[in-house]
Tab-separated table of C-alpha atoms and ligand atoms in Angstrom:
chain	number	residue	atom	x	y	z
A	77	UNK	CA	-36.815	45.458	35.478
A	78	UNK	CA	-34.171	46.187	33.346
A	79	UNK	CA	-32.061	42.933	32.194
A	80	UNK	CA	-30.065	42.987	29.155
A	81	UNK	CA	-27.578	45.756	28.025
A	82	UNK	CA	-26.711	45.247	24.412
A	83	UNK	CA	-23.325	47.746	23.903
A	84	UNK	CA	-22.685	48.772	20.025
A	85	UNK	CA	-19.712	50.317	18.937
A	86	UNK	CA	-19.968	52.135	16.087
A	87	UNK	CA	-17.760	53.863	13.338
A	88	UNK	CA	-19.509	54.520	10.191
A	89	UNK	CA	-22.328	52.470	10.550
A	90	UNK	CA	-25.062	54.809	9.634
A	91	UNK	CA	-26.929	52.223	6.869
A	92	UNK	CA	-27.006	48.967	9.305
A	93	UNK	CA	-28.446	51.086	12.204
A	94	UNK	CA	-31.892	50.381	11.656
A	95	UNK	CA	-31.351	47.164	10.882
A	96	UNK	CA	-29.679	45.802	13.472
A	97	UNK	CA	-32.560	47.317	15.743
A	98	UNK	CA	-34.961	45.581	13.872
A	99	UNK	CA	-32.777	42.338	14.515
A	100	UNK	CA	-32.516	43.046	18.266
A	101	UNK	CA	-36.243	43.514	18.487
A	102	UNK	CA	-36.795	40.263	17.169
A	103	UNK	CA	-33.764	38.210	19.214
A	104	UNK	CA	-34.811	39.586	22.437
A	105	UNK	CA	-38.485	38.992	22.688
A	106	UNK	CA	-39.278	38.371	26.069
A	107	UNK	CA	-36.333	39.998	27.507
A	108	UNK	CA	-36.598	43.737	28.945
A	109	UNK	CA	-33.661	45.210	27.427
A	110	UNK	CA	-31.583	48.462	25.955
A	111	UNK	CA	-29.364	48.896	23.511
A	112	UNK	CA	-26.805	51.581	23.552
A	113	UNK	CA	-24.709	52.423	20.424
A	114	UNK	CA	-21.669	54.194	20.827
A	115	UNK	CA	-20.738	56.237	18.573
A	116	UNK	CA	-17.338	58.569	17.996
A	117	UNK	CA	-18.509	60.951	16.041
A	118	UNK	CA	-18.632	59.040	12.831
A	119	UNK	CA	-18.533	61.533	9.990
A	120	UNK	CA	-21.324	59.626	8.005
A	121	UNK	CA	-23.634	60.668	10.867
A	122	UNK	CA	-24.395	57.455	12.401
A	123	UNK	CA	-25.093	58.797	15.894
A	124	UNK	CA	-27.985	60.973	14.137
A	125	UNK	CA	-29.587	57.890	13.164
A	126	UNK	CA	-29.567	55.959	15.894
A	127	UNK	CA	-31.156	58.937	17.588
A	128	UNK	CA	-33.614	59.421	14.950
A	129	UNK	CA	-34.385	55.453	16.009
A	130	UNK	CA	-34.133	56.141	19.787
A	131	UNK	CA	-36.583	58.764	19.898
A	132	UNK	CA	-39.576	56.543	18.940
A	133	UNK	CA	-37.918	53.645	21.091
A	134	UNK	CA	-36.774	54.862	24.410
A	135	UNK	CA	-35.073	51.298	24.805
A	136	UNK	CA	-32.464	52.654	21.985
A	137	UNK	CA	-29.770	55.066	23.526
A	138	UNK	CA	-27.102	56.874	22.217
A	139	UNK	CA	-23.351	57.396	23.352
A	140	UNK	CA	-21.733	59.651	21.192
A	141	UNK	CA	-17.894	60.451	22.027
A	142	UNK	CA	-16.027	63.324	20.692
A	143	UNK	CA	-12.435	63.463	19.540
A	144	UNK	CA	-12.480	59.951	20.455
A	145	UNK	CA	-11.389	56.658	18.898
A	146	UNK	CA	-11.466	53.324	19.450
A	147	UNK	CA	-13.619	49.972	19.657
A	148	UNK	CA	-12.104	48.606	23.384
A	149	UNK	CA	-12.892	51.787	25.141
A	150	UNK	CA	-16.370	52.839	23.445
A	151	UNK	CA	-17.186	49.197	24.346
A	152	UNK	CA	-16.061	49.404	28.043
A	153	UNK	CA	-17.659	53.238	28.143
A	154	UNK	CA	-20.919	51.530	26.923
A	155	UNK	CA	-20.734	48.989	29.738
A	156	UNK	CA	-20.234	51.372	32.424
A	157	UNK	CA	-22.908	53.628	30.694
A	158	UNK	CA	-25.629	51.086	31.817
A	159	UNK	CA	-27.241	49.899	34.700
A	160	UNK	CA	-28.498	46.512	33.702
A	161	UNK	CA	-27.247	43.840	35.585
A	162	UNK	CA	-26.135	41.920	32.246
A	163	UNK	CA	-24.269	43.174	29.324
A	164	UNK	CA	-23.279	42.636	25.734
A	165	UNK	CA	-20.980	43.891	23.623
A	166	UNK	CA	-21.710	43.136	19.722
A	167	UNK	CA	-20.607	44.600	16.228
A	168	UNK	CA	-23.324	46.694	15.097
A	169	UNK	CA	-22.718	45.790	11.073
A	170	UNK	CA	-24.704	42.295	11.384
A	171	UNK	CA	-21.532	40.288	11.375
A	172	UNK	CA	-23.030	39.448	15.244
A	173	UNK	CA	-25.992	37.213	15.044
A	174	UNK	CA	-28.061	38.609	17.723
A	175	UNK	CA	-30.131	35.648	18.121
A	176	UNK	CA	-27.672	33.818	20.307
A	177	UNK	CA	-28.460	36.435	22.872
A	178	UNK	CA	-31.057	34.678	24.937
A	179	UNK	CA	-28.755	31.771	25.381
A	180	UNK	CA	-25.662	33.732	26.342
A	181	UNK	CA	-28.005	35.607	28.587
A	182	UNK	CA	-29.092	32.255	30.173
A	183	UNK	CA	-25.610	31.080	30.767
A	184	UNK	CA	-24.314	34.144	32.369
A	185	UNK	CA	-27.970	33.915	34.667
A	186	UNK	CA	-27.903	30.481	35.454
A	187	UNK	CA	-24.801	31.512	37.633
A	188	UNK	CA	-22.511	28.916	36.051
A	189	UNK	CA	-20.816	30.959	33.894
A	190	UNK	CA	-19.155	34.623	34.096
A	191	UNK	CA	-18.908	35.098	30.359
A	192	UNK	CA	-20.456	33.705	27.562
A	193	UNK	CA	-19.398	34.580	23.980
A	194	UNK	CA	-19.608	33.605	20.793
A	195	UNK	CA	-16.526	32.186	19.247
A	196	UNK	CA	-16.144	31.782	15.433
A	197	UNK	CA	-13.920	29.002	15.277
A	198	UNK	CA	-15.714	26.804	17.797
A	199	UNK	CA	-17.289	23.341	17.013
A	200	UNK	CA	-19.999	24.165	14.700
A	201	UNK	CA	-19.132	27.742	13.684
A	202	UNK	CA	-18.406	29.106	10.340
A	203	UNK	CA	-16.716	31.581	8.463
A	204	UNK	CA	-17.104	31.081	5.246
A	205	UNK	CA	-19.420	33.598	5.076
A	206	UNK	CA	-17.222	36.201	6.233
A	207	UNK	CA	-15.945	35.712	2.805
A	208	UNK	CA	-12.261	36.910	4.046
A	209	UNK	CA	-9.927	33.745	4.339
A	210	UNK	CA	-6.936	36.211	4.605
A	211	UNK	CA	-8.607	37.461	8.028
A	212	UNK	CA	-9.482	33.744	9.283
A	213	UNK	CA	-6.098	32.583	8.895
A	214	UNK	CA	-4.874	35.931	10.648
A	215	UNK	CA	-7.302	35.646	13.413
A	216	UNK	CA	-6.235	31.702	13.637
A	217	UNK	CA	-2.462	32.569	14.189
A	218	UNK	CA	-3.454	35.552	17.050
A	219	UNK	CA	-5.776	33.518	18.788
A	220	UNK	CA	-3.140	30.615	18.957
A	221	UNK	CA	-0.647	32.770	20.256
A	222	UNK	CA	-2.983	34.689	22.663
A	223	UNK	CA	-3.495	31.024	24.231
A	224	UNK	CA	-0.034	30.398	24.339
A	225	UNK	CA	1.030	33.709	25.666
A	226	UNK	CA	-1.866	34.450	28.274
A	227	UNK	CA	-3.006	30.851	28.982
A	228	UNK	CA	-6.637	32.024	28.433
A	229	UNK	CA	-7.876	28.659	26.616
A	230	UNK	CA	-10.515	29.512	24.122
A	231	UNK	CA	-10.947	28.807	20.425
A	232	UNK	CA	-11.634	32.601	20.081
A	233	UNK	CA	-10.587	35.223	22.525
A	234	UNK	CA	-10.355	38.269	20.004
A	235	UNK	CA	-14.058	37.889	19.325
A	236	UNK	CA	-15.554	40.620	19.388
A	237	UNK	CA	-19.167	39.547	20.520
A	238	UNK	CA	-19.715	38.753	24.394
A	239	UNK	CA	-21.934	39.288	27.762
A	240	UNK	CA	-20.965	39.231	31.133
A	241	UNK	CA	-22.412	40.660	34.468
A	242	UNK	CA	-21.810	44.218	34.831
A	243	UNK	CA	-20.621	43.765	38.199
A	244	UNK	CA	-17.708	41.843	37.092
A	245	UNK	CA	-16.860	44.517	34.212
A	246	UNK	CA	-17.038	47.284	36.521
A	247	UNK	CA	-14.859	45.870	39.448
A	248	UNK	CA	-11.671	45.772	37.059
A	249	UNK	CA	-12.635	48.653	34.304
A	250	UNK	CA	-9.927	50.758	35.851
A	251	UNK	CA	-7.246	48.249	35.443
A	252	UNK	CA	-8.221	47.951	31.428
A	253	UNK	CA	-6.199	48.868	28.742
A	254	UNK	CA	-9.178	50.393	26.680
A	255	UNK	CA	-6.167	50.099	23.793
A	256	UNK	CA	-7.432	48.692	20.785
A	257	UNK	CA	-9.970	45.896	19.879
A	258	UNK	CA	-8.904	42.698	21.841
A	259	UNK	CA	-11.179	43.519	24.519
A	260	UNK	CA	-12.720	40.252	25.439
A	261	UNK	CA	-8.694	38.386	25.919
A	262	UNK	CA	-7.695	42.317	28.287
A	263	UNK	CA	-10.894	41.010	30.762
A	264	UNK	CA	-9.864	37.208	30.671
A	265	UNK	CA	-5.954	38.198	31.177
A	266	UNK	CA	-6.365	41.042	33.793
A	267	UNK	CA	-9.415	39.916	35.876
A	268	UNK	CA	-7.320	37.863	38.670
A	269	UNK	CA	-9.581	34.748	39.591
A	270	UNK	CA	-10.202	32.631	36.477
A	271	UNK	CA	-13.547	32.971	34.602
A	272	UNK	CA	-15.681	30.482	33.697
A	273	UNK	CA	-16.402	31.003	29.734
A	274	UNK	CA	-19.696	29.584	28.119
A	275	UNK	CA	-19.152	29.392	24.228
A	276	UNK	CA	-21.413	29.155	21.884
A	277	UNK	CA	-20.370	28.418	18.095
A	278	UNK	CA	-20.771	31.576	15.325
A	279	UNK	CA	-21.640	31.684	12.241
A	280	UNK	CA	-20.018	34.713	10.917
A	281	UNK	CA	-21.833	36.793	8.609
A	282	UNK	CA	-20.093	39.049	5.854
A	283	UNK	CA	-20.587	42.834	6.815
A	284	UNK	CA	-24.191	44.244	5.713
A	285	UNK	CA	-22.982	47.718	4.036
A	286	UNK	CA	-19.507	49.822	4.976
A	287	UNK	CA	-16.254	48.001	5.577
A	288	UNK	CA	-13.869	47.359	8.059
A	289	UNK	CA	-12.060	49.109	10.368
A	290	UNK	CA	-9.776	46.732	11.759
A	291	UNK	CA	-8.390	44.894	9.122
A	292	UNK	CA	-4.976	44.006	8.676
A	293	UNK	CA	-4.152	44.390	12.353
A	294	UNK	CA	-5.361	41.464	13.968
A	295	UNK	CA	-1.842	40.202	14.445
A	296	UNK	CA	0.032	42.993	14.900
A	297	UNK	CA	-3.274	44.172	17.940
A	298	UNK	CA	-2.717	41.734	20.054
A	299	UNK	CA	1.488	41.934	20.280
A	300	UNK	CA	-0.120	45.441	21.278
A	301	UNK	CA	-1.958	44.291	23.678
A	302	UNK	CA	0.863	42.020	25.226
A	303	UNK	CA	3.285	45.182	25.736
A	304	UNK	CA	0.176	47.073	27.348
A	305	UNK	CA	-0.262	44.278	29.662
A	306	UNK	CA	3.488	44.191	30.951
A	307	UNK	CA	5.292	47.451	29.826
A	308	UNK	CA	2.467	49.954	28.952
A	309	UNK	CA	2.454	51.408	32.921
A	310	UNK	CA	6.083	52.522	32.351
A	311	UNK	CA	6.216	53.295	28.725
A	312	UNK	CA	2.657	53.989	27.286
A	313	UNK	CA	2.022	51.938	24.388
A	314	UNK	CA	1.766	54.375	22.163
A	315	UNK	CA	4.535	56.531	22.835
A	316	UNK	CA	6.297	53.356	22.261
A	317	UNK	CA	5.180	52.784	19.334
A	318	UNK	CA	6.368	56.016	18.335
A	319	UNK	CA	9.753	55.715	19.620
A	320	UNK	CA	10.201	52.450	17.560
A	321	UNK	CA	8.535	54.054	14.281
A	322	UNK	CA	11.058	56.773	14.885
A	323	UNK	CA	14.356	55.006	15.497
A	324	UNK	CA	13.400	53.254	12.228
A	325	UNK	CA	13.019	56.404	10.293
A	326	UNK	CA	16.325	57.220	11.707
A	327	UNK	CA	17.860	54.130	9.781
A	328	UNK	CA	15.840	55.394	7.071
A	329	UNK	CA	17.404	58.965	6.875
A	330	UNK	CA	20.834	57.173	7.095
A	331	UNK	CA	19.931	54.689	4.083
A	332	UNK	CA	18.378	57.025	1.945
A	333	UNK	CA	21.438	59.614	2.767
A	334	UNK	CA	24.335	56.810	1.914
A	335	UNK	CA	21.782	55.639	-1.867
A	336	UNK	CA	21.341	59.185	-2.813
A	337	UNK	CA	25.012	60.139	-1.791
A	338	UNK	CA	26.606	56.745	-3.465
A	339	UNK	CA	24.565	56.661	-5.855
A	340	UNK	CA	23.838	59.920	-7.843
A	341	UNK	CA	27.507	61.816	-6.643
A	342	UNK	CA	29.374	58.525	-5.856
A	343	UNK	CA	32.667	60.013	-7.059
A	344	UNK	CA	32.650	62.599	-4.671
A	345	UNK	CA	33.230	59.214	-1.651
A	346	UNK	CA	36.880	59.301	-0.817
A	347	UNK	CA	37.728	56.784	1.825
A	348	UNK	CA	34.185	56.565	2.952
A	349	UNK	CA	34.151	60.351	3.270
A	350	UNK	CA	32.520	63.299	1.694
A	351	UNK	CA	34.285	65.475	0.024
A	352	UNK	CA	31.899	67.231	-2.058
A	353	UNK	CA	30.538	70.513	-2.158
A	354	UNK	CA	28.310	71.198	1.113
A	355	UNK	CA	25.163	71.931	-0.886
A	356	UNK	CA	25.154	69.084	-2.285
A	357	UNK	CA	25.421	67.231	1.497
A	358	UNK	CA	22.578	69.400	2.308
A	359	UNK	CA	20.133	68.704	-0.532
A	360	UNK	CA	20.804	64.771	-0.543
A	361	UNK	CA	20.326	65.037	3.415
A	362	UNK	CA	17.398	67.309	3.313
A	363	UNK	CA	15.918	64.157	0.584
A	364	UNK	CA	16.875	61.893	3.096
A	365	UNK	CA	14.848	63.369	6.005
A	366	UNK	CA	12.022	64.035	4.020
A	367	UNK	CA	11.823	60.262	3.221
A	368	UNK	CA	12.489	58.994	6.914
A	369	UNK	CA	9.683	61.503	7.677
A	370	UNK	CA	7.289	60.148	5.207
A	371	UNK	CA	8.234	56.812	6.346
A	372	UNK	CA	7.636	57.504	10.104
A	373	UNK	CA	4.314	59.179	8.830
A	374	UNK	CA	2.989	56.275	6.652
A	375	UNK	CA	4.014	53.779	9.699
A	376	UNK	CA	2.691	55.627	12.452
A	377	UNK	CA	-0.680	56.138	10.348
A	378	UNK	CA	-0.705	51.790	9.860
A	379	UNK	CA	0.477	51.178	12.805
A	380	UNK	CA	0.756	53.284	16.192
A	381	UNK	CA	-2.514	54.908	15.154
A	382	UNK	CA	-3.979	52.239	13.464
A	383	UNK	CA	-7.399	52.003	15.367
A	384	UNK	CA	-7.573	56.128	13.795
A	385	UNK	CA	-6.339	55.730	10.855
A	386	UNK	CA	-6.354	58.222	8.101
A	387	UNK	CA	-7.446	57.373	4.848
A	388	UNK	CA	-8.171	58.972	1.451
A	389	UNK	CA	-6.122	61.025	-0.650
A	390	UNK	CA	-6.704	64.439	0.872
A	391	UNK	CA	-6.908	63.348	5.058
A	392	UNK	CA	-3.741	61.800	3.952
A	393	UNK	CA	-2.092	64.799	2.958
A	394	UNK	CA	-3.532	67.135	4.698
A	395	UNK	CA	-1.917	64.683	7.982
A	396	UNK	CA	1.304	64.750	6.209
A	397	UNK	CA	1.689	68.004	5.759
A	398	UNK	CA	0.697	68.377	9.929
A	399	UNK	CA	3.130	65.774	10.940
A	400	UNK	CA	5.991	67.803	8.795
A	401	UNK	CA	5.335	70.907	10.366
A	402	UNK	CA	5.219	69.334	13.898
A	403	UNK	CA	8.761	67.440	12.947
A	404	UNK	CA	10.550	70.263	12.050
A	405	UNK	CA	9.771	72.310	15.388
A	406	UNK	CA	10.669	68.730	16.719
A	407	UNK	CA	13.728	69.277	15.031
A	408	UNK	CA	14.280	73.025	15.953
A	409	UNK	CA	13.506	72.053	19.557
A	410	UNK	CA	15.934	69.232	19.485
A	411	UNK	CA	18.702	71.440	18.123
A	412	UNK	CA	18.655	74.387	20.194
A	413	UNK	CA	18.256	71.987	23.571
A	414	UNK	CA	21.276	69.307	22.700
A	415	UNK	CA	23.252	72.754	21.857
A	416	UNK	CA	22.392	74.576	25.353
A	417	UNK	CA	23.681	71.731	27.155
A	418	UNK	CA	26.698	71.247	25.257
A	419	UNK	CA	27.205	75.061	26.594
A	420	UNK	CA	26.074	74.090	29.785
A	421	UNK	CA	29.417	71.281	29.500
A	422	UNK	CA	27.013	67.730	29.197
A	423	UNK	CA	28.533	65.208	27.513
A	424	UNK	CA	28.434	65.194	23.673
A	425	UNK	CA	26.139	62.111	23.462
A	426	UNK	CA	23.505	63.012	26.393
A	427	UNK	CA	23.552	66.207	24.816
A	428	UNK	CA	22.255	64.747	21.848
A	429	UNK	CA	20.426	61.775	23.661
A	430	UNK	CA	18.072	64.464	25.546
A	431	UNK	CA	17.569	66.321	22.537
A	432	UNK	CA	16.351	63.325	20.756
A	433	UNK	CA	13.954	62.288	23.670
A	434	UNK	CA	12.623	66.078	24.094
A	435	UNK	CA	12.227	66.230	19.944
A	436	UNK	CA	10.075	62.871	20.753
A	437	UNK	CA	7.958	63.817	23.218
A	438	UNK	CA	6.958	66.967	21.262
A	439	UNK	CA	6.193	65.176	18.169
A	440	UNK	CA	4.338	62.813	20.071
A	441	UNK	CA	2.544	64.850	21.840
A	442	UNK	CA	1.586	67.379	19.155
A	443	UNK	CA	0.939	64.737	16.749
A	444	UNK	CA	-1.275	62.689	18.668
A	445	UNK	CA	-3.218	65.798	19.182
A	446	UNK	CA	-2.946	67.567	16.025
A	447	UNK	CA	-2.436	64.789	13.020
A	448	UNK	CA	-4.788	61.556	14.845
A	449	UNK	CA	-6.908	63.327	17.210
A	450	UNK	CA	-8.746	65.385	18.615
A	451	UNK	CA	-7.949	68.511	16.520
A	452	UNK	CA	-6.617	66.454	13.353
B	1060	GDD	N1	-17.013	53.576	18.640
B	1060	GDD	C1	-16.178	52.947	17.801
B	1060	GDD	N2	-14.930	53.455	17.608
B	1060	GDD	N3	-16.572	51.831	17.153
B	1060	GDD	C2	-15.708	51.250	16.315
B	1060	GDD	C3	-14.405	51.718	16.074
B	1060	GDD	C4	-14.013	52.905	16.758
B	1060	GDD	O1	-12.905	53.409	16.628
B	1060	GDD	N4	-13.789	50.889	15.178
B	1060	GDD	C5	-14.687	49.945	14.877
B	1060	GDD	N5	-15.851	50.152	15.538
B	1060	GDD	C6	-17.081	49.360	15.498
B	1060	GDD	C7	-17.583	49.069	14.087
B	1060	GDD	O2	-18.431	50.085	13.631
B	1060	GDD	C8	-18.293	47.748	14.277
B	1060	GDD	O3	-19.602	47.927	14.753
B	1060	GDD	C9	-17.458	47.058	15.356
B	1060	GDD	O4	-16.779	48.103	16.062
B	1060	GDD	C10	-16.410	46.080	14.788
B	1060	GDD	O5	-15.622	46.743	13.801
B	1060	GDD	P1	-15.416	46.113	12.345
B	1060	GDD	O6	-14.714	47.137	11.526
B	1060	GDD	O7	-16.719	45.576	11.840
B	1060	GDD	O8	-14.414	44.958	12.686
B	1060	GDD	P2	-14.224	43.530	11.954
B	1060	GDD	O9	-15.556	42.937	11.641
B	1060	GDD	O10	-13.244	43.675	10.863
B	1060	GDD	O11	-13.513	42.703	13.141
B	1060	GDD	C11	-14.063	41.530	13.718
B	1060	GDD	O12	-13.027	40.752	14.259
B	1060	GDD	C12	-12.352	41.326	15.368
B	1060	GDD	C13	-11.251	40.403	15.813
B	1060	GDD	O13	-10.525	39.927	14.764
B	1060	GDD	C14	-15.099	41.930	14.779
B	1060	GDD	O14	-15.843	40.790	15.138
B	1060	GDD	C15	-14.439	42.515	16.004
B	1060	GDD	O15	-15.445	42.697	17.015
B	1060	GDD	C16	-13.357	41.560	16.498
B	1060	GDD	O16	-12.700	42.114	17.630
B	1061	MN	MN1	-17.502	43.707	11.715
């Protein structure tokens, strides 16, 4: 009978595939187990070798997602993928040492514990290994916070690397944020009855080959997560996110307006005015929204769309160039709607209020699409 799922979420993982199997093998002797890697549709064809792997071990399955990103929800997807009673969820770059499997399993079946994990600051873990103090220090300062904030007490509750019955996954998977990577802290904070956590100390092992995808955003994740948890049902996170990187560029436009105005043609200020020649307006204003959109792009790309971010020269231009061309319909749209209801006698400002909200929602939604997803 089936016991043990192990879940691996993959992005570019192709050359510690076969390794980590080899690992598994070894940690789970004795245990009748599968491991499912899920995989969205890394370009470095990952998902082709774990299936070269799976079809000479049938214990070895393959989830690959399409037009998808993200660590939380390939990791939940895995979890509801399998029917063992028991499940893991583990990095699949050998950071995870797979040989404290049997123990979490035993913790989790002894029926004393809900969820075991493994915690790299605990009592006897390490890091040093990890060879990134920069990322200890920011994991330090989220996991404090997340203790303070959610009251889940543990030394590590953005690990990454824990098992739990699926049962207990699968009664509250709907009520998940699937946002992001703190998924171990979104079961602790939104399963209501308080579960009893087994930890077992880490010792956390720099990456085998490939590098991260989630660095730098430790921090900034889990404030993420926090506005998911209490705002996210009435504002999506994202759109958010969006809305905020966009009222920034707005300050942007204004600042980069007033430097190149002041600055280059400052004798044309009188009294705080402009009196100089309209094309001149127009060229310093067109510079100005050019920067406020390169701004929202650059921020958007760190931050809203951080667990998809592009990177490289020519995905980086090629997104620019995408996000311009969705803008300036944005724009267009946002025009010709704040002017119809000026016509249709709305107030100045909601006039322009609804524009800017409709000029949102279309970037948004066209960007989301077209510059981080499925057709970017
Ligand atoms: N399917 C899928 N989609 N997998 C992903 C994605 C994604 O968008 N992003 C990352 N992964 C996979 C990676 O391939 C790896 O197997 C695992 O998720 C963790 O990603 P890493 O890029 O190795 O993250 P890390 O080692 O920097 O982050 C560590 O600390 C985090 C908390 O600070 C890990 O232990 C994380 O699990 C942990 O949450
Ligand atoms: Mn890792």
């Amino acid at each position: 009978m089936l016991q043990l799922a192990v879940i691996l979420p993959t992005y570019k993982e192709r050359n510690n595939i076969a390794h980590m199997v080899e690992r598994l093998n070894a940690a789970l002797h004795g245990l009748v187990w599968e491991a499912i890697f899920v995989d969205d549709n890394s370009p470095d064809g990952t998902a082709d070798e774990a299936r070269r792997i799976a079809r000479e071990d049938p214990r070895i399955r393959v989830i690959e997602r399409i037009g998808r990103r993200g660590l939380a929800s390939a990791a939940i997807e895995g979890m509801c993928a399998s029917a063992a009673p028991v499940v893991a969820v583990m990095d699949a770059d050998g950071q995870h040492d797979p040989s404290l499997l049997p123990q979490m399993y035993d913790a989790i079946i002894s029926g004393d514990y809900d969820v075991s994990y493994a915690s790299r600051f605990a009592e006897g873990a390490s890091t040093e290994a990890w060879g990134r103090p920069d990322r200890v220090k920011a994991s330090g300062f989220a996991n404090a916070l997340a203790r303070r904030v959610t009251g889940v007490d543990l030394t590590d509750p953005m690990s990454g690397f824990f098992m739990l019955r699926g049962e207990t996954l699968r009664a509250d998977a709907h009520r998940l944020s699937g946002v992001g990577f703190k998924i171990l802290l979104d079961i602790l904070a939104t399963v209501d009855r308080p579960l009893r956590v087994k930890e077992f100390p880490l010792n956390f092992a720099a990456r085998l080959d490939g590098e991260s995808k989630l660095d730098r955003t430790v921090v900034f994740e889990f404030l993420i997560g926090l506005y998911d948890k209490w705002l996210g049902r009435i504002i999506p996170t994202r759109f958010a996110l969006f809305g905020t990187v966009g009222a920034m560029g707005v300050l942007v436009q204004f600042a980069v307006l007033w430097l190149v105005l002041s600055g280059v043609l400052h004798e044309r200020f009188v009294y705080g005015h402009w009196s100089g020649s309209e094309m001149a307006f127009d060229t310093a204003n067109t510079i100005a929204a050019l920067a406020a959109m390169t701004f929202n792009f650059v921020l958007n790309n760190e931050l809203t769309y951080a667990d998809k971010r592009l990177r490289g020269m020519v995905p980086l231009l090629k997104g620019w160039a995408k996000f311009a061309l969705t803008c300036s319909i944005g724009i267009l749209s946002n025009i010709a709607s704040a002017d119809a209801l000026k016509r249709a006698h709305v107030s100045d400002v909601i006039a322009v209020l609804v524009g800017i909200v409709l000029a949102s929602v279309w970037n948004f939604a066209l960007s989301s699409k077209f510059v981080w997803g499925k057709y970017g």
